[in-house]
């Protein structure tokens, strides 16, 4: 017997410097008197840096001989980067624990807006118990009751907000002010152990019912139904989001800003959209935001002390083949910082998470420790978030990447810094050439070759709907997508094939397969969704893996699909394949008919049949 628990979220305060603080799950496993033989192992996500633990697995014994398996996922990124794994974790869970710090309002808001809808969709009306744990003591213990004061609301997550979130998920809400013995063992442990007992009782009840059914009709056993053939396994493609943006710096396409030294020597070319996605300093520099919007004097001072935008004619002429506006010119006032600017831009374009490598590159270039520290402090100021202390005293790659991995989402479908407008179904969609060129080879050829689109701001789009094209652009900007239905996923797959974005094709294929696999037989028999139509589209758009899987799916559910009119639309070769791999087979159905005749001749009633 076993109990599977899946925990999501980070109970640590985002601004806390205590990285050695024990997690809620680990504290419970260490302190509970019911737990024995605890083991842990860190599982790594291949799409992330090797130092980024996506989840930790704990195995232990509870109630004597019951196997307890706990998957602790502190980073919500798993829903963006590995949707298939996160869906599998939720599907196999007996209990789900969601954790957050009451002093990290930003993470809570992101959880509420982005990830709670995904969890609700994955649960899909399943009766899995959910525990929401609000952890920590609120720093402003005496909140202001003045209606005009909202400081406590901005900094802490209130109890009412936590209870409202629990209502949305039908969850049990707990507040753990500290991770001591009382809150861990008596409060959190008591609720968790109650749900563990409920899960074990339910499993025991199901097992007894199954055993009683199999104990009847011993005299003649029914024919054994073999398992259907294993369907082909479709594996996802690793993300190359960071490398795509990093390569953009090397190819120098769609450049819209050039940095110069104080003596007006050209240093490096760059792209405003990438820089602004990472730093509020560059947002201020390129007028994306005003000083009144930022409300942070440190960021304003950094922008004024490091850079100066200058468009005067004293600069040397630029060789640019584009007919668009000439690139902006920025003078770097700090000579030491300017000497390392190329390395700093490589750091930013690679996702702004390889901090250790940046330190090594700057140390090789600058031998003076004071200058090295000076440049690194300037980089930390560039990465600073408005209104928060610059807590980069111990910068590590996985800490900074959380800050930048979805930052381009801020500029998705907005006219800010946009240099191309797509016209589709009578509507317009703004975009940024640099992102499109970096993420899509077809668009790179379109905007940099001898095509009309290379010199036009307005680009028409045909053969795809506006919603589908927006989903496609969202993937290019964020490296993630979550289709709303099978039909939308197929439309997105067709768009991805049109622009040759293979990883997005694989994501859509996995989504379609996962949705069809989770569909009950009764729903599959009554649905208006045409599987044969999906098969036709998959073949036409060169999705060989999906078309092969759909043929196996039709063969595995032969009794359902053979009764549908669309079954007649299969080609001769497809029909022969389905008949050859059909389940259940003709031999089994004949044996089943003979068994039924025997049972009726013996005047015995079989509960199995």
PDB file of C-alpha atoms in Angstrom, residues 193-433:
ATOM      1  CA  UNK A 193      -2.520  12.293   8.285  1.00  0.00           C
ATOM      2  CA  UNK A 194      -6.322  12.500   8.267  1.00  0.00           C
ATOM      3  CA  UNK A 195      -6.335  12.701   4.483  1.00  0.00           C
ATOM      4  CA  UNK A 196      -3.740   9.876   4.296  1.00  0.00           C
ATOM      5  CA  UNK A 197      -6.048   7.638   6.339  1.00  0.00           C
ATOM      6  CA  UNK A 198      -9.007   8.583   4.137  1.00  0.00           C
ATOM      7  CA  UNK A 199      -6.988   7.719   1.007  1.00  0.00           C
ATOM      8  CA  UNK A 200      -5.901   4.344   2.423  1.00  0.00           C
ATOM      9  CA  UNK A 201      -9.478   3.511   3.450  1.00  0.00           C
ATOM     10  CA  UNK A 202     -10.740   4.347  -0.038  1.00  0.00           C
ATOM     11  CA  UNK A 203      -8.070   2.188  -1.662  1.00  0.00           C
ATOM     12  CA  UNK A 204      -8.827  -0.706   0.698  1.00  0.00           C
ATOM     13  CA  UNK A 205     -12.551  -0.415  -0.057  1.00  0.00           C
ATOM     14  CA  UNK A 206     -11.918  -0.456  -3.815  1.00  0.00           C
ATOM     15  CA  UNK A 207      -9.621  -3.452  -3.459  1.00  0.00           C
ATOM     16  CA  UNK A 208     -12.218  -5.412  -1.448  1.00  0.00           C
ATOM     17  CA  UNK A 209     -14.933  -4.707  -4.027  1.00  0.00           C
ATOM     18  CA  UNK A 210     -12.664  -5.901  -6.805  1.00  0.00           C
ATOM     19  CA  UNK A 211     -11.758  -9.048  -4.872  1.00  0.00           C
ATOM     20  CA  UNK A 212     -15.405  -9.919  -4.232  1.00  0.00           C
ATOM     21  CA  UNK A 213     -16.208  -9.664  -7.926  1.00  0.00           C
ATOM     22  CA  UNK A 214     -13.378 -11.976  -8.912  1.00  0.00           C
ATOM     23  CA  UNK A 215     -14.367 -14.638  -6.323  1.00  0.00           C
ATOM     24  CA  UNK A 216     -17.639 -15.460  -8.096  1.00  0.00           C
ATOM     25  CA  UNK A 217     -18.208 -17.874 -11.004  1.00  0.00           C
ATOM     26  CA  UNK A 218     -15.238 -20.155 -10.204  1.00  0.00           C
ATOM     27  CA  UNK A 219     -16.328 -23.149 -12.220  1.00  0.00           C
ATOM     28  CA  UNK A 220     -15.586 -21.755 -15.685  1.00  0.00           C
ATOM     29  CA  UNK A 221     -13.290 -18.805 -16.154  1.00  0.00           C
ATOM     30  CA  UNK A 222     -14.172 -16.217 -18.785  1.00  0.00           C
ATOM     31  CA  UNK A 223     -11.751 -15.756 -21.691  1.00  0.00           C
ATOM     32  CA  UNK A 224      -8.711 -13.649 -20.892  1.00  0.00           C
ATOM     33  CA  UNK A 225      -8.677 -10.297 -22.638  1.00  0.00           C
ATOM     34  CA  UNK A 226      -5.141  -9.356 -23.576  1.00  0.00           C
ATOM     35  CA  UNK A 227      -3.965  -5.796 -23.179  1.00  0.00           C
ATOM     36  CA  UNK A 228      -4.103  -3.656 -26.326  1.00  0.00           C
ATOM     37  CA  UNK A 229      -0.906  -2.998 -28.206  1.00  0.00           C
ATOM     38  CA  UNK A 230       1.240  -0.286 -26.742  1.00  0.00           C
ATOM     39  CA  UNK A 231       0.762   2.976 -28.556  1.00  0.00           C
ATOM     40  CA  UNK A 232       3.831   4.776 -29.925  1.00  0.00           C
ATOM     41  CA  UNK A 233       5.445   7.034 -27.335  1.00  0.00           C
ATOM     42  CA  UNK A 234       5.732  10.677 -28.360  1.00  0.00           C
ATOM     43  CA  UNK A 235       8.617  12.439 -26.642  1.00  0.00           C
ATOM     44  CA  UNK A 236       8.894  16.195 -26.282  1.00  0.00           C
ATOM     45  CA  UNK A 237      11.723  18.373 -27.567  1.00  0.00           C
ATOM     46  CA  UNK A 238      14.019  20.235 -25.204  1.00  0.00           C
ATOM     47  CA  UNK A 239      13.603  23.996 -25.055  1.00  0.00           C
ATOM     48  CA  UNK A 240      16.102  26.176 -26.926  1.00  0.00           C
ATOM     49  CA  UNK A 241      14.540  29.476 -25.831  1.00  0.00           C
ATOM     50  CA  UNK A 242      17.674  30.883 -24.162  1.00  0.00           C
ATOM     51  CA  UNK A 243      19.983  29.836 -27.005  1.00  0.00           C
ATOM     52  CA  UNK A 244      17.620  31.413 -29.583  1.00  0.00           C
ATOM     53  CA  UNK A 245      17.841  34.807 -27.872  1.00  0.00           C
ATOM     54  CA  UNK A 246      21.586  34.423 -27.309  1.00  0.00           C
ATOM     55  CA  UNK A 247      22.164  33.728 -31.017  1.00  0.00           C
ATOM     56  CA  UNK A 248      20.318  36.949 -31.826  1.00  0.00           C
ATOM     57  CA  UNK A 249      23.242  38.901 -30.340  1.00  0.00           C
ATOM     58  CA  UNK A 250      25.692  37.135 -32.669  1.00  0.00           C
ATOM     59  CA  UNK A 251      23.721  37.502 -35.907  1.00  0.00           C
ATOM     60  CA  UNK A 252      22.997  41.237 -35.292  1.00  0.00           C
ATOM     61  CA  UNK A 253      19.686  41.183 -37.182  1.00  0.00           C
ATOM     62  CA  UNK A 254      16.969  43.763 -36.459  1.00  0.00           C
ATOM     63  CA  UNK A 255      19.352  45.872 -34.370  1.00  0.00           C
ATOM     64  CA  UNK A 256      17.692  49.018 -33.006  1.00  0.00           C
ATOM     65  CA  UNK A 257      20.267  50.355 -30.520  1.00  0.00           C
ATOM     66  CA  UNK A 258      24.055  50.826 -30.685  1.00  0.00           C
ATOM     67  CA  UNK A 259      26.270  51.462 -27.646  1.00  0.00           C
ATOM     68  CA  UNK A 260      29.296  53.776 -27.915  1.00  0.00           C
ATOM     69  CA  UNK A 261      32.170  54.617 -25.604  1.00  0.00           C
ATOM     70  CA  UNK A 262      32.724  58.187 -24.442  1.00  0.00           C
ATOM     71  CA  UNK A 263      35.107  58.788 -27.349  1.00  0.00           C
ATOM     72  CA  UNK A 264      32.266  57.757 -29.745  1.00  0.00           C
ATOM     73  CA  UNK A 265      33.774  54.406 -30.679  1.00  0.00           C
ATOM     74  CA  UNK A 266      31.217  51.725 -31.451  1.00  0.00           C
ATOM     75  CA  UNK A 267      31.149  49.031 -28.734  1.00  0.00           C
ATOM     76  CA  UNK A 268      28.260  46.667 -29.433  1.00  0.00           C
ATOM     77  CA  UNK A 269      24.839  46.458 -31.155  1.00  0.00           C
ATOM     78  CA  UNK A 270      21.739  45.255 -29.321  1.00  0.00           C
ATOM     79  CA  UNK A 271      17.932  45.115 -29.256  1.00  0.00           C
ATOM     80  CA  UNK A 272      15.745  47.298 -27.044  1.00  0.00           C
ATOM     81  CA  UNK A 273      13.067  44.625 -26.532  1.00  0.00           C
ATOM     82  CA  UNK A 274      15.554  42.141 -25.023  1.00  0.00           C
ATOM     83  CA  UNK A 275      17.184  44.741 -22.771  1.00  0.00           C
ATOM     84  CA  UNK A 276      13.873  46.171 -21.551  1.00  0.00           C
ATOM     85  CA  UNK A 277      12.527  42.684 -20.868  1.00  0.00           C
ATOM     86  CA  UNK A 278      15.286  42.176 -18.303  1.00  0.00           C
ATOM     87  CA  UNK A 279      15.849  45.607 -16.760  1.00  0.00           C
ATOM     88  CA  UNK A 280      13.838  48.619 -15.635  1.00  0.00           C
ATOM     89  CA  UNK A 281      16.987  50.697 -16.179  1.00  0.00           C
ATOM     90  CA  UNK A 282      16.687  50.114 -19.929  1.00  0.00           C
ATOM     91  CA  UNK A 283      12.915  50.698 -19.776  1.00  0.00           C
ATOM     92  CA  UNK A 284      13.677  54.123 -18.345  1.00  0.00           C
ATOM     93  CA  UNK A 285      16.476  54.747 -20.843  1.00  0.00           C
ATOM     94  CA  UNK A 286      14.312  53.956 -23.899  1.00  0.00           C
ATOM     95  CA  UNK A 287      11.185  55.760 -22.573  1.00  0.00           C
ATOM     96  CA  UNK A 288       9.187  52.569 -22.068  1.00  0.00           C
ATOM     97  CA  UNK A 289       8.542  53.816 -18.543  1.00  0.00           C
ATOM     98  CA  UNK A 290       8.887  57.216 -16.940  1.00  0.00           C
ATOM     99  CA  UNK A 291      10.509  57.982 -13.566  1.00  0.00           C
ATOM    100  CA  UNK A 292       6.996  58.463 -12.174  1.00  0.00           C
ATOM    101  CA  UNK A 293       6.104  54.890 -13.190  1.00  0.00           C
ATOM    102  CA  UNK A 294       9.152  53.291 -11.580  1.00  0.00           C
ATOM    103  CA  UNK A 295       9.142  55.010  -8.147  1.00  0.00           C
ATOM    104  CA  UNK A 296      12.712  53.885  -7.400  1.00  0.00           C
ATOM    105  CA  UNK A 297      15.472  56.443  -7.085  1.00  0.00           C
ATOM    106  CA  UNK A 298      18.245  53.805  -7.260  1.00  0.00           C
ATOM    107  CA  UNK A 299      17.141  52.704 -10.735  1.00  0.00           C
ATOM    108  CA  UNK A 300      16.876  56.314 -11.906  1.00  0.00           C
ATOM    109  CA  UNK A 301      20.381  57.104 -10.599  1.00  0.00           C
ATOM    110  CA  UNK A 302      21.803  53.980 -12.287  1.00  0.00           C
ATOM    111  CA  UNK A 303      20.315  54.941 -15.658  1.00  0.00           C
ATOM    112  CA  UNK A 304      21.560  58.531 -15.403  1.00  0.00           C
ATOM    113  CA  UNK A 305      25.079  57.593 -14.239  1.00  0.00           C
ATOM    114  CA  UNK A 306      25.712  54.810 -16.765  1.00  0.00           C
ATOM    115  CA  UNK A 307      24.051  55.853 -20.031  1.00  0.00           C
ATOM    116  CA  UNK A 308      23.148  58.837 -22.174  1.00  0.00           C
ATOM    117  CA  UNK A 309      20.912  58.624 -25.246  1.00  0.00           C
ATOM    118  CA  UNK A 310      22.295  60.802 -28.040  1.00  0.00           C
ATOM    119  CA  UNK A 311      21.017  61.100 -31.612  1.00  0.00           C
ATOM    120  CA  UNK A 312      23.250  63.939 -32.809  1.00  0.00           C
ATOM    121  CA  UNK A 313      25.085  63.775 -36.141  1.00  0.00           C
ATOM    122  CA  UNK A 314      28.524  63.554 -34.501  1.00  0.00           C
ATOM    123  CA  UNK A 315      28.314  59.760 -34.569  1.00  0.00           C
ATOM    124  CA  UNK A 316      29.898  57.773 -37.423  1.00  0.00           C
ATOM    125  CA  UNK A 317      27.497  56.550 -40.115  1.00  0.00           C
ATOM    126  CA  UNK A 318      25.954  53.097 -39.608  1.00  0.00           C
ATOM    127  CA  UNK A 319      25.806  50.477 -42.339  1.00  0.00           C
ATOM    128  CA  UNK A 320      22.239  49.240 -42.013  1.00  0.00           C
ATOM    129  CA  UNK A 321      20.357  47.611 -44.853  1.00  0.00           C
ATOM    130  CA  UNK A 322      16.991  48.078 -43.208  1.00  0.00           C
ATOM    131  CA  UNK A 323      14.567  50.699 -44.384  1.00  0.00           C
ATOM    132  CA  UNK A 324      13.229  51.119 -40.847  1.00  0.00           C
ATOM    133  CA  UNK A 325      14.272  53.937 -38.496  1.00  0.00           C
ATOM    134  CA  UNK A 326      18.036  54.059 -37.791  1.00  0.00           C
ATOM    135  CA  UNK A 327      19.172  52.466 -34.509  1.00  0.00           C
ATOM    136  CA  UNK A 328      19.261  54.605 -31.398  1.00  0.00           C
ATOM    137  CA  UNK A 329      22.650  55.661 -30.094  1.00  0.00           C
ATOM    138  CA  UNK A 330      23.614  55.306 -26.440  1.00  0.00           C
ATOM    139  CA  UNK A 331      26.853  56.575 -24.894  1.00  0.00           C
ATOM    140  CA  UNK A 332      28.211  54.538 -21.964  1.00  0.00           C
ATOM    141  CA  UNK A 333      29.556  57.039 -19.432  1.00  0.00           C
ATOM    142  CA  UNK A 334      31.362  54.536 -17.191  1.00  0.00           C
ATOM    143  CA  UNK A 335      34.566  53.462 -19.000  1.00  0.00           C
ATOM    144  CA  UNK A 336      35.162  50.400 -16.793  1.00  0.00           C
ATOM    145  CA  UNK A 337      31.585  49.233 -17.272  1.00  0.00           C
ATOM    146  CA  UNK A 338      31.884  49.950 -21.014  1.00  0.00           C
ATOM    147  CA  UNK A 339      34.922  47.671 -21.320  1.00  0.00           C
ATOM    148  CA  UNK A 340      32.806  44.769 -20.000  1.00  0.00           C
ATOM    149  CA  UNK A 341      29.581  45.669 -21.823  1.00  0.00           C
ATOM    150  CA  UNK A 342      29.962  42.898 -24.412  1.00  0.00           C
ATOM    151  CA  UNK A 343      30.191  40.228 -21.680  1.00  0.00           C
ATOM    152  CA  UNK A 344      27.259  41.785 -19.826  1.00  0.00           C
ATOM    153  CA  UNK A 345      25.077  41.675 -22.950  1.00  0.00           C
ATOM    154  CA  UNK A 346      26.023  38.034 -23.498  1.00  0.00           C
ATOM    155  CA  UNK A 347      24.842  37.412 -19.938  1.00  0.00           C
ATOM    156  CA  UNK A 348      21.539  39.221 -20.564  1.00  0.00           C
ATOM    157  CA  UNK A 349      20.877  37.575 -23.938  1.00  0.00           C
ATOM    158  CA  UNK A 350      21.545  34.089 -22.564  1.00  0.00           C
ATOM    159  CA  UNK A 351      18.612  34.508 -20.168  1.00  0.00           C
ATOM    160  CA  UNK A 352      20.305  36.542 -17.408  1.00  0.00           C
ATOM    161  CA  UNK A 353      20.868  33.470 -15.258  1.00  0.00           C
ATOM    162  CA  UNK A 354      24.499  32.415 -15.843  1.00  0.00           C
ATOM    163  CA  UNK A 355      25.825  34.633 -13.056  1.00  0.00           C
ATOM    164  CA  UNK A 356      28.853  32.483 -12.220  1.00  0.00           C
ATOM    165  CA  UNK A 357      30.020  32.604 -15.839  1.00  0.00           C
ATOM    166  CA  UNK A 358      29.641  36.405 -15.930  1.00  0.00           C
ATOM    167  CA  UNK A 359      31.795  36.701 -12.815  1.00  0.00           C
ATOM    168  CA  UNK A 360      34.517  34.558 -14.438  1.00  0.00           C
ATOM    169  CA  UNK A 361      34.471  36.574 -17.691  1.00  0.00           C
ATOM    170  CA  UNK A 362      34.758  39.909 -15.870  1.00  0.00           C
ATOM    171  CA  UNK A 363      37.569  38.611 -13.639  1.00  0.00           C
ATOM    172  CA  UNK A 364      39.520  37.547 -16.722  1.00  0.00           C
ATOM    173  CA  UNK A 365      39.108  40.989 -18.291  1.00  0.00           C
ATOM    174  CA  UNK A 366      39.624  43.118 -15.157  1.00  0.00           C
ATOM    175  CA  UNK A 367      42.415  42.190 -12.805  1.00  0.00           C
ATOM    176  CA  UNK A 368      41.651  44.877 -10.203  1.00  0.00           C
ATOM    177  CA  UNK A 369      39.261  43.477  -7.499  1.00  0.00           C
ATOM    178  CA  UNK A 370      37.752  46.912  -6.900  1.00  0.00           C
ATOM    179  CA  UNK A 371      36.878  47.335 -10.574  1.00  0.00           C
ATOM    180  CA  UNK A 372      35.441  43.816 -10.702  1.00  0.00           C
ATOM    181  CA  UNK A 373      33.223  44.541  -7.703  1.00  0.00           C
ATOM    182  CA  UNK A 374      32.236  47.900  -9.217  1.00  0.00           C
ATOM    183  CA  UNK A 375      31.045  46.313 -12.492  1.00  0.00           C
ATOM    184  CA  UNK A 376      29.193  43.479 -10.749  1.00  0.00           C
ATOM    185  CA  UNK A 377      27.385  45.949  -8.509  1.00  0.00           C
ATOM    186  CA  UNK A 378      26.301  47.928 -11.589  1.00  0.00           C
ATOM    187  CA  UNK A 379      24.906  44.726 -13.153  1.00  0.00           C
ATOM    188  CA  UNK A 380      22.987  43.995  -9.958  1.00  0.00           C
ATOM    189  CA  UNK A 381      21.543  47.511 -10.075  1.00  0.00           C
ATOM    190  CA  UNK A 382      20.466  46.926 -13.677  1.00  0.00           C
ATOM    191  CA  UNK A 383      18.633  43.749 -12.614  1.00  0.00           C
ATOM    192  CA  UNK A 384      17.031  45.438  -9.611  1.00  0.00           C
ATOM    193  CA  UNK A 385      13.250  45.236  -9.217  1.00  0.00           C
ATOM    194  CA  UNK A 386      11.581  48.573  -8.352  1.00  0.00           C
ATOM    195  CA  UNK A 387      10.541  48.932  -4.743  1.00  0.00           C
ATOM    196  CA  UNK A 388      12.630  45.985  -3.492  1.00  0.00           C
ATOM    197  CA  UNK A 389      15.972  45.874  -1.780  1.00  0.00           C
ATOM    198  CA  UNK A 390      18.882  44.772  -3.944  1.00  0.00           C
ATOM    199  CA  UNK A 391      19.283  41.358  -2.277  1.00  0.00           C
ATOM    200  CA  UNK A 392      21.921  39.959  -4.642  1.00  0.00           C
ATOM    201  CA  UNK A 393      24.522  39.445  -1.923  1.00  0.00           C
ATOM    202  CA  UNK A 394      24.776  35.775  -2.884  1.00  0.00           C
ATOM    203  CA  UNK A 395      23.731  35.728  -6.542  1.00  0.00           C
ATOM    204  CA  UNK A 396      23.184  32.277  -7.918  1.00  0.00           C
ATOM    205  CA  UNK A 397      21.945  31.304 -11.331  1.00  0.00           C
ATOM    206  CA  UNK A 398      18.636  29.722 -10.340  1.00  0.00           C
ATOM    207  CA  UNK A 399      17.684  32.758  -8.201  1.00  0.00           C
ATOM    208  CA  UNK A 400      18.136  35.254 -11.038  1.00  0.00           C
ATOM    209  CA  UNK A 401      16.505  33.091 -13.693  1.00  0.00           C
ATOM    210  CA  UNK A 402      13.180  33.218 -11.843  1.00  0.00           C
ATOM    211  CA  UNK A 403      13.341  36.968 -12.470  1.00  0.00           C
ATOM    212  CA  UNK A 404      13.837  36.829 -16.236  1.00  0.00           C
ATOM    213  CA  UNK A 405      12.520  33.570 -17.719  1.00  0.00           C
ATOM    214  CA  UNK A 406       9.071  34.952 -18.606  1.00  0.00           C
ATOM    215  CA  UNK A 407       9.897  38.676 -18.838  1.00  0.00           C
ATOM    216  CA  UNK A 408       9.198  38.940 -22.580  1.00  0.00           C
ATOM    217  CA  UNK A 409       5.547  38.221 -21.743  1.00  0.00           C
ATOM    218  CA  UNK A 410       5.288  41.889 -20.688  1.00  0.00           C
ATOM    219  CA  UNK A 411       5.699  42.955 -24.322  1.00  0.00           C
ATOM    220  CA  UNK A 412       3.476  40.312 -25.913  1.00  0.00           C
ATOM    221  CA  UNK A 413       0.643  41.844 -27.992  1.00  0.00           C
ATOM    222  CA  UNK A 414       1.526  45.410 -26.957  1.00  0.00           C
ATOM    223  CA  UNK A 415       2.553  48.353 -29.203  1.00  0.00           C
ATOM    224  CA  UNK A 416       5.438  49.280 -26.891  1.00  0.00           C
ATOM    225  CA  UNK A 417       8.682  49.107 -28.932  1.00  0.00           C
ATOM    226  CA  UNK A 418       6.772  47.231 -31.677  1.00  0.00           C
ATOM    227  CA  UNK A 419       8.307  47.506 -35.158  1.00  0.00           C
ATOM    228  CA  UNK A 420       5.936  45.236 -37.125  1.00  0.00           C
ATOM    229  CA  UNK A 421       2.151  44.943 -37.220  1.00  0.00           C
ATOM    230  CA  UNK A 422       0.382  41.815 -38.443  1.00  0.00           C
ATOM    231  CA  UNK A 423      -2.991  42.283 -40.115  1.00  0.00           C
ATOM    232  CA  UNK A 424      -5.231  39.260 -39.656  1.00  0.00           C
ATOM    233  CA  UNK A 425      -9.017  38.879 -40.027  1.00  0.00           C
ATOM    234  CA  UNK A 426      -9.480  42.648 -40.047  1.00  0.00           C
ATOM    235  CA  UNK A 427      -7.569  43.125 -36.772  1.00  0.00           C
ATOM    236  CA  UNK A 428      -4.000  44.221 -36.076  1.00  0.00           C
ATOM    237  CA  UNK A 429      -1.461  42.496 -33.822  1.00  0.00           C
ATOM    238  CA  UNK A 430       1.755  44.384 -32.871  1.00  0.00           C
ATOM    239  CA  UNK A 431       5.006  42.455 -32.533  1.00  0.00           C
ATOM    240  CA  UNK A 432       8.788  42.818 -32.393  1.00  0.00           C
ATOM    241  CA  UNK A 433      10.999  41.668 -35.263  1.00  0.00           C
TER     242      UNK A 433
END
